[in-house]
Short mmCIF file of C-alpha atoms in Angstrom, two decimals:
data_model
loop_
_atom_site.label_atom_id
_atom_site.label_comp_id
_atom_site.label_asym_id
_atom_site.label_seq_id
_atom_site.Cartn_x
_atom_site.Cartn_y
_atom_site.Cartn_z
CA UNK A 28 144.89 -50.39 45.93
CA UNK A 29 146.66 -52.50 43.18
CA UNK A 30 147.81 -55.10 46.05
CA UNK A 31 144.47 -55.53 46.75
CA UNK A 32 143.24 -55.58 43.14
CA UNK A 33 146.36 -58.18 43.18
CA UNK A 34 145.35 -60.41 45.79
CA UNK A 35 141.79 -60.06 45.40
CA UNK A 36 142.60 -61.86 41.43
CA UNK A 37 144.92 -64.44 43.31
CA UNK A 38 142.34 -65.40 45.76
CA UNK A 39 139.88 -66.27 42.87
CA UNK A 40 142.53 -67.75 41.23
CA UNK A 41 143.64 -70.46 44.78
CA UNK A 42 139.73 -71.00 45.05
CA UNK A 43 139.46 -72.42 40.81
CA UNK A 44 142.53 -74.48 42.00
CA UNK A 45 141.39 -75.78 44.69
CA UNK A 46 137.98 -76.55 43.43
CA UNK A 47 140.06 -78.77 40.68
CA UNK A 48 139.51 -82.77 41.13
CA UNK A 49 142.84 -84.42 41.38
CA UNK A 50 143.56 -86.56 38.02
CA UNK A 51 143.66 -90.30 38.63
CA UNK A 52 146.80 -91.93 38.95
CA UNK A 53 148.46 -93.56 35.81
CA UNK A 54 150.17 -97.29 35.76
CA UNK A 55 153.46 -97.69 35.44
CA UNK A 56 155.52 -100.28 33.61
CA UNK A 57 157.24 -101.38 37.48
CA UNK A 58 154.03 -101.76 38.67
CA UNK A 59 152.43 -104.06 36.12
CA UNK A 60 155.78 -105.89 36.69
CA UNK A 61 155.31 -105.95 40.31
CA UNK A 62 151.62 -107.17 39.89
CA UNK A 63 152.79 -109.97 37.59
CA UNK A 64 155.44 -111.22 40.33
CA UNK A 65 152.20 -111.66 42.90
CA UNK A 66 150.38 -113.47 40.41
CA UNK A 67 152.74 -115.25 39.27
CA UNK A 68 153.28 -116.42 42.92
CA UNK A 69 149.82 -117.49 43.11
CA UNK A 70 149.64 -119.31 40.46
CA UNK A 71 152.83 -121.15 40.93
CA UNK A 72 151.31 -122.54 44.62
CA UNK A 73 147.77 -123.03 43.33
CA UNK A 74 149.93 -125.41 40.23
CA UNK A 75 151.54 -127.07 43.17
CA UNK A 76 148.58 -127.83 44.70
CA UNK A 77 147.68 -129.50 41.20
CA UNK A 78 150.35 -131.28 40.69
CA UNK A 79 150.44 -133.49 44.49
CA UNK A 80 146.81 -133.75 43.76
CA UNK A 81 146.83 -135.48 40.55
CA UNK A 82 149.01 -138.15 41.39
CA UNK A 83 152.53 -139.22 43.66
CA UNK A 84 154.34 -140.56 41.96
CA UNK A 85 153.61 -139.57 38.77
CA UNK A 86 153.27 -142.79 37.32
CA UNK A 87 150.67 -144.13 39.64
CA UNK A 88 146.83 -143.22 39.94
CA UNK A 89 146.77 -140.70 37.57
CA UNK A 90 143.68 -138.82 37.96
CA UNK A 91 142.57 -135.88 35.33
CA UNK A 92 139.81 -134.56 38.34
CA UNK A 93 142.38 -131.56 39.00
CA UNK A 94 143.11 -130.18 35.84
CA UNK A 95 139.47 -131.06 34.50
CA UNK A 96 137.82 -128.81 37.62
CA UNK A 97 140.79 -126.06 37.08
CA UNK A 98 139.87 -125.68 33.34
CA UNK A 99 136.25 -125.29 34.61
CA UNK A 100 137.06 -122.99 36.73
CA UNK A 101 139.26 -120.78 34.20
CA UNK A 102 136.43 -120.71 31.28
CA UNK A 103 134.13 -119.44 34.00
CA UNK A 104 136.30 -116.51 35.79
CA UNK A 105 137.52 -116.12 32.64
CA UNK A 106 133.57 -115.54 31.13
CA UNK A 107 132.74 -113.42 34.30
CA UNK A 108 135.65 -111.08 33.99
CA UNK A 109 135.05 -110.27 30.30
CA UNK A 110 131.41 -109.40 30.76
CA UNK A 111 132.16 -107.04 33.87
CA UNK A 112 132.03 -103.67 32.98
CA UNK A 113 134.72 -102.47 36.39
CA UNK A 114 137.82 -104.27 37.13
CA UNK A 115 137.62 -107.15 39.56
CA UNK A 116 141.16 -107.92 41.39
CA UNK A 117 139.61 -110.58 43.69
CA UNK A 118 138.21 -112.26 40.07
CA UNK A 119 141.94 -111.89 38.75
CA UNK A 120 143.50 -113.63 41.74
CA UNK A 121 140.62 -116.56 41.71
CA UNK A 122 140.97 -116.53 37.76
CA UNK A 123 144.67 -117.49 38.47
CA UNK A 124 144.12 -119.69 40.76
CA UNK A 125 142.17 -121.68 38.62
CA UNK A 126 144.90 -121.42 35.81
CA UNK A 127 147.01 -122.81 38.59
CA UNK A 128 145.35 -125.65 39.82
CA UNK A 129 144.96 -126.47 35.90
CA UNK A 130 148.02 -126.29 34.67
CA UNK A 131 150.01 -128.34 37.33
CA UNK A 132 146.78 -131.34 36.86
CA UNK A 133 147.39 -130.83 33.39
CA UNK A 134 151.40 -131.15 33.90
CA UNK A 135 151.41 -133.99 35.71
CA UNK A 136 148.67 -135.68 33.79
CA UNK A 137 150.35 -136.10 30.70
CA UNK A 138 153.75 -136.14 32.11
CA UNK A 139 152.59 -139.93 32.38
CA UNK A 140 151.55 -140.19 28.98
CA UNK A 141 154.89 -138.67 28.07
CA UNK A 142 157.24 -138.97 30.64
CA UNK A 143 160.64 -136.93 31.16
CA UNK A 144 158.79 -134.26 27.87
CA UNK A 145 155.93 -132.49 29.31
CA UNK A 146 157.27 -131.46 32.92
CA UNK A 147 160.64 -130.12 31.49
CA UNK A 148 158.85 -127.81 29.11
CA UNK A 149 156.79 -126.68 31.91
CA UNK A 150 160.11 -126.03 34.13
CA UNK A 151 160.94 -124.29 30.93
CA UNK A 152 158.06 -121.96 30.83
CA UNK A 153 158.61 -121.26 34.19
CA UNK A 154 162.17 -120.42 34.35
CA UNK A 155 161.35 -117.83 31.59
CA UNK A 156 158.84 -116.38 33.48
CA UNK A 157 161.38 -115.88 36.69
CA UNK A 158 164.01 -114.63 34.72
CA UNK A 159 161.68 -112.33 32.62
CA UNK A 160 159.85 -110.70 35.97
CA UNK A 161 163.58 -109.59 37.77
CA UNK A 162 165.40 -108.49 34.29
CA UNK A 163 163.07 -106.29 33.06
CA UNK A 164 162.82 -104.53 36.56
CA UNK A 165 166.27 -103.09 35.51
CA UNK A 166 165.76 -100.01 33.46
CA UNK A 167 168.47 -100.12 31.37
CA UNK A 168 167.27 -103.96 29.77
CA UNK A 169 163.65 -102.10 29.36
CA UNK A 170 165.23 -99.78 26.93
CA UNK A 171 167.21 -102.12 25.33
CA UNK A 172 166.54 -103.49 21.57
CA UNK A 173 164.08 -106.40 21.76
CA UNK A 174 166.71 -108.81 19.78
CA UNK A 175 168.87 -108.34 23.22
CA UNK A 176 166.06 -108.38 25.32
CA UNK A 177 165.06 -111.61 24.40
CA UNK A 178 168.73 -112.82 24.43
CA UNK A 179 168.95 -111.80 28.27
CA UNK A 180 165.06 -113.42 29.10
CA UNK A 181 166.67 -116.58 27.10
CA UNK A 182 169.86 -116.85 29.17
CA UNK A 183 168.66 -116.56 32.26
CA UNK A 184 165.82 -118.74 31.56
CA UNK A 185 168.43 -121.57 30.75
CA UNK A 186 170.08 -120.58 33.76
CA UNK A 187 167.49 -121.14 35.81
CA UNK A 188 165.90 -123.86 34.34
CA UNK A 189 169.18 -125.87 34.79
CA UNK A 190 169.03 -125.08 38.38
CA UNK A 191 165.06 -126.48 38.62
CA UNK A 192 166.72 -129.77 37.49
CA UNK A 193 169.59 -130.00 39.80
CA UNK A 194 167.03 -129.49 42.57
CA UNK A 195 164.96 -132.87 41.57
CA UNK A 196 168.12 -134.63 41.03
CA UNK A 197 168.50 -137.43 43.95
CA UNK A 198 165.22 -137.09 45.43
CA UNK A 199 163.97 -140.23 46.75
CA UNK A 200 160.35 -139.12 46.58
CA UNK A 201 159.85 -138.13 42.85
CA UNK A 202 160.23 -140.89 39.88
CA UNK A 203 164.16 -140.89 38.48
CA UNK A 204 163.09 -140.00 34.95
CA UNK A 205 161.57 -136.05 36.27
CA UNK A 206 164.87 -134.71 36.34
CA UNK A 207 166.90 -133.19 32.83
CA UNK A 208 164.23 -135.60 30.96
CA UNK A 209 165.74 -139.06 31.76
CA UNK A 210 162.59 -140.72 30.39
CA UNK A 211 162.53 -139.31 27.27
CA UNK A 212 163.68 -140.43 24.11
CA UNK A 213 167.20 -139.43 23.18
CA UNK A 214 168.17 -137.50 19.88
CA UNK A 215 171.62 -137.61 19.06
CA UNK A 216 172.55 -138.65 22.51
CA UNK A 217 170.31 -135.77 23.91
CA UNK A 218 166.85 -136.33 25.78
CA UNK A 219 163.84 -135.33 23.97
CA UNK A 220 162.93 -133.46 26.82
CA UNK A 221 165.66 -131.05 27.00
CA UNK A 222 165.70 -130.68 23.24
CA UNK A 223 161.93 -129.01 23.76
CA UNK A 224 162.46 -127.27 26.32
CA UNK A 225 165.16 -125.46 24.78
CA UNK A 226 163.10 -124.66 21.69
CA UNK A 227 160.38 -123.41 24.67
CA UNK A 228 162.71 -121.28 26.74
CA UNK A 229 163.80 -119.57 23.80
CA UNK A 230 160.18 -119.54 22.48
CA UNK A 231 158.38 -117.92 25.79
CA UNK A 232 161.16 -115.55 26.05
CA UNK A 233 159.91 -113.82 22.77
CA UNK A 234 156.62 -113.94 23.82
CA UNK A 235 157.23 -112.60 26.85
CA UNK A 236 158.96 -109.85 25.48
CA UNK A 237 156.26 -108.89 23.19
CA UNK A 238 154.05 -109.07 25.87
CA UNK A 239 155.77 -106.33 27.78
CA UNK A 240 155.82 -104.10 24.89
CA UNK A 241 152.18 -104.04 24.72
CA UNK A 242 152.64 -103.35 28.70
CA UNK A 243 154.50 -100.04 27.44
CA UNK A 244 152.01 -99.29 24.87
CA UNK A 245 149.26 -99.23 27.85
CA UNK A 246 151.44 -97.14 29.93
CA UNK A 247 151.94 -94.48 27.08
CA UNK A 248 148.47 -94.19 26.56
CA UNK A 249 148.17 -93.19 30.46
CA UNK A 250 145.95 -96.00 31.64
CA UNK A 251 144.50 -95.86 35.22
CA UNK A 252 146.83 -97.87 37.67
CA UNK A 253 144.15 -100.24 38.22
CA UNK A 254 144.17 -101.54 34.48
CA UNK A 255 148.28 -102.80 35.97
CA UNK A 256 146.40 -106.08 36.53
CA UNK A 257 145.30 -105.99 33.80
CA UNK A 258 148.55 -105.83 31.89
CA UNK A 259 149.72 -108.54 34.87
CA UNK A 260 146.82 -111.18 33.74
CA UNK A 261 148.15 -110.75 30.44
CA UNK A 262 151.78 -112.32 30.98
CA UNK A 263 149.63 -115.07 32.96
CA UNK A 264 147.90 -116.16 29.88
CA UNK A 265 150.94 -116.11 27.90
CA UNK A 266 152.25 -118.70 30.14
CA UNK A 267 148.89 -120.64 30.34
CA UNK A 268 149.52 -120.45 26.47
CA UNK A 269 152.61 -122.51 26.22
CA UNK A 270 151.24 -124.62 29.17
CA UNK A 271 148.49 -126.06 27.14
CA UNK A 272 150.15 -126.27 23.82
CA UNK A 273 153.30 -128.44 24.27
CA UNK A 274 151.23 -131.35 25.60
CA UNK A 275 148.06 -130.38 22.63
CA UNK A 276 150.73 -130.19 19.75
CA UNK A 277 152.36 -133.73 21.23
CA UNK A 278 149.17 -135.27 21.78
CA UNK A 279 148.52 -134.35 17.88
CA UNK A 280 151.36 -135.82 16.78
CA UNK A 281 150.89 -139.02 18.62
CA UNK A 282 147.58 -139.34 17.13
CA UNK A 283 149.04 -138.49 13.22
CA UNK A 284 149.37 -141.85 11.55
#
């Protein structure tokens, strides 16, 4: 009689359980990262596809048409996305497209007005960005103290930014000055252009950092996984950030009489 008092309870008990809705999954700090690696991918083609269609070579028929249409583009996905109540990936992906196709017009635009500066702090941006994405994939560097974090972002950003500039070097196809800054001004025996983009390496590494943090902060508070694209869109617009202000804050001081 008590077994069946026993199992009678334990029946009750399987039928609560299984009338329980499974809890949403949570993000994840890997899969943010992840997420940022495939946009990041998109939005390095889509600045590719900016760059060859504002001008070749650089210092030829420059035309602003690409990164005019691309900042368009941004303000509007980026207007649409903040009034949606739900979570759009397809308006993520064509919001970074846009930022793409922007930011390699915008590149190459003013890489004439300033040749050998603005496309080495872009390179430099961009080498953060791939060193950032693989490094903090490692669990060990996500745990680490920021002040090393941002040491490790910074060293492999150099490292890999030096590599982007061996690659242009001795192509017949781009202008001489693109590679390590050659058209640049020279401080102390040093090109302009490699001066910034060592203050910008060292600069989007920190912000990159930060950025992560508030990645972690998201995950602690047990966001859905969905809201991981979220977090990824937000390391996108901290490189659209330094994008846009290296050639602003030199266009400023050209203008400063």
């Amino acid at each position: 009689m008590d077994k069946f008092i026993h199992d009678k309870k334990l029946g009750k008990g399987r039928k609560k359980i299984d009338n329980i809705i499974p809890m949403e999954r949570t993000m994840t700090a890997a899969g943010a990262l992840w997420r940022a690696l495939i946009l990041f991918v998109i939005l390095h083609l889509a600045a590719l596809a900016g760059i060859f269609s504002t001008v070749a070579p650089v210092l030829k028929d420059v035309t602003a048409i690409p990164w005019v249409t691309g900042l368009i583009g941004s303000i509007i996905m980026g207007i649409v996305l903040a009034s949606r109540k739900t979570l759009s990936i397809p308006l993520i992906v064509t919001f970074t497209v846009c930022e793409g196709w922007f930011l390699g017009g915008l590149a190459t635009y003013f890489e004439s007005v300033y040749p050998g500066i603005i496309l080495q702090a872009t390179f430099a941006v961009l080498s953060a960005v791939v060193a950032f994405l693989p490094l903090f994939a490692i669990k060990s560097v996500r745990v680490a103290r920021r002040y090393l974090q941002i040491f490790l972002v910074a060293l492999g950003g150099y490292l890999v930014f030096v590599l982007h500039n061996i690659a242009l070097m001795g192509k017949d196809f781009l202008p001489e000055h693109i590679a390590w800054g050659k058209g640049a001004a020279t401080v102390a025996g040093l090109s302009l252009g490699l001066i910034i983009a060592f203050i910008v390496v060292l600069m989007a590494a920190y912000a990159l950092v930060i950025t992560f943090e508030r990645i972690e902060r998201d995950v602690y508070k047990g966001f859905p996984r969905k809201y991981a694209w979220v977090s990824a869109l937000r390391v996108m617009v901290t490189i659209v950030w330094y994008y846009v202000e290296a050639p602003r804050a030199l266009l400023f001081q050209r203008n400063d009489p």
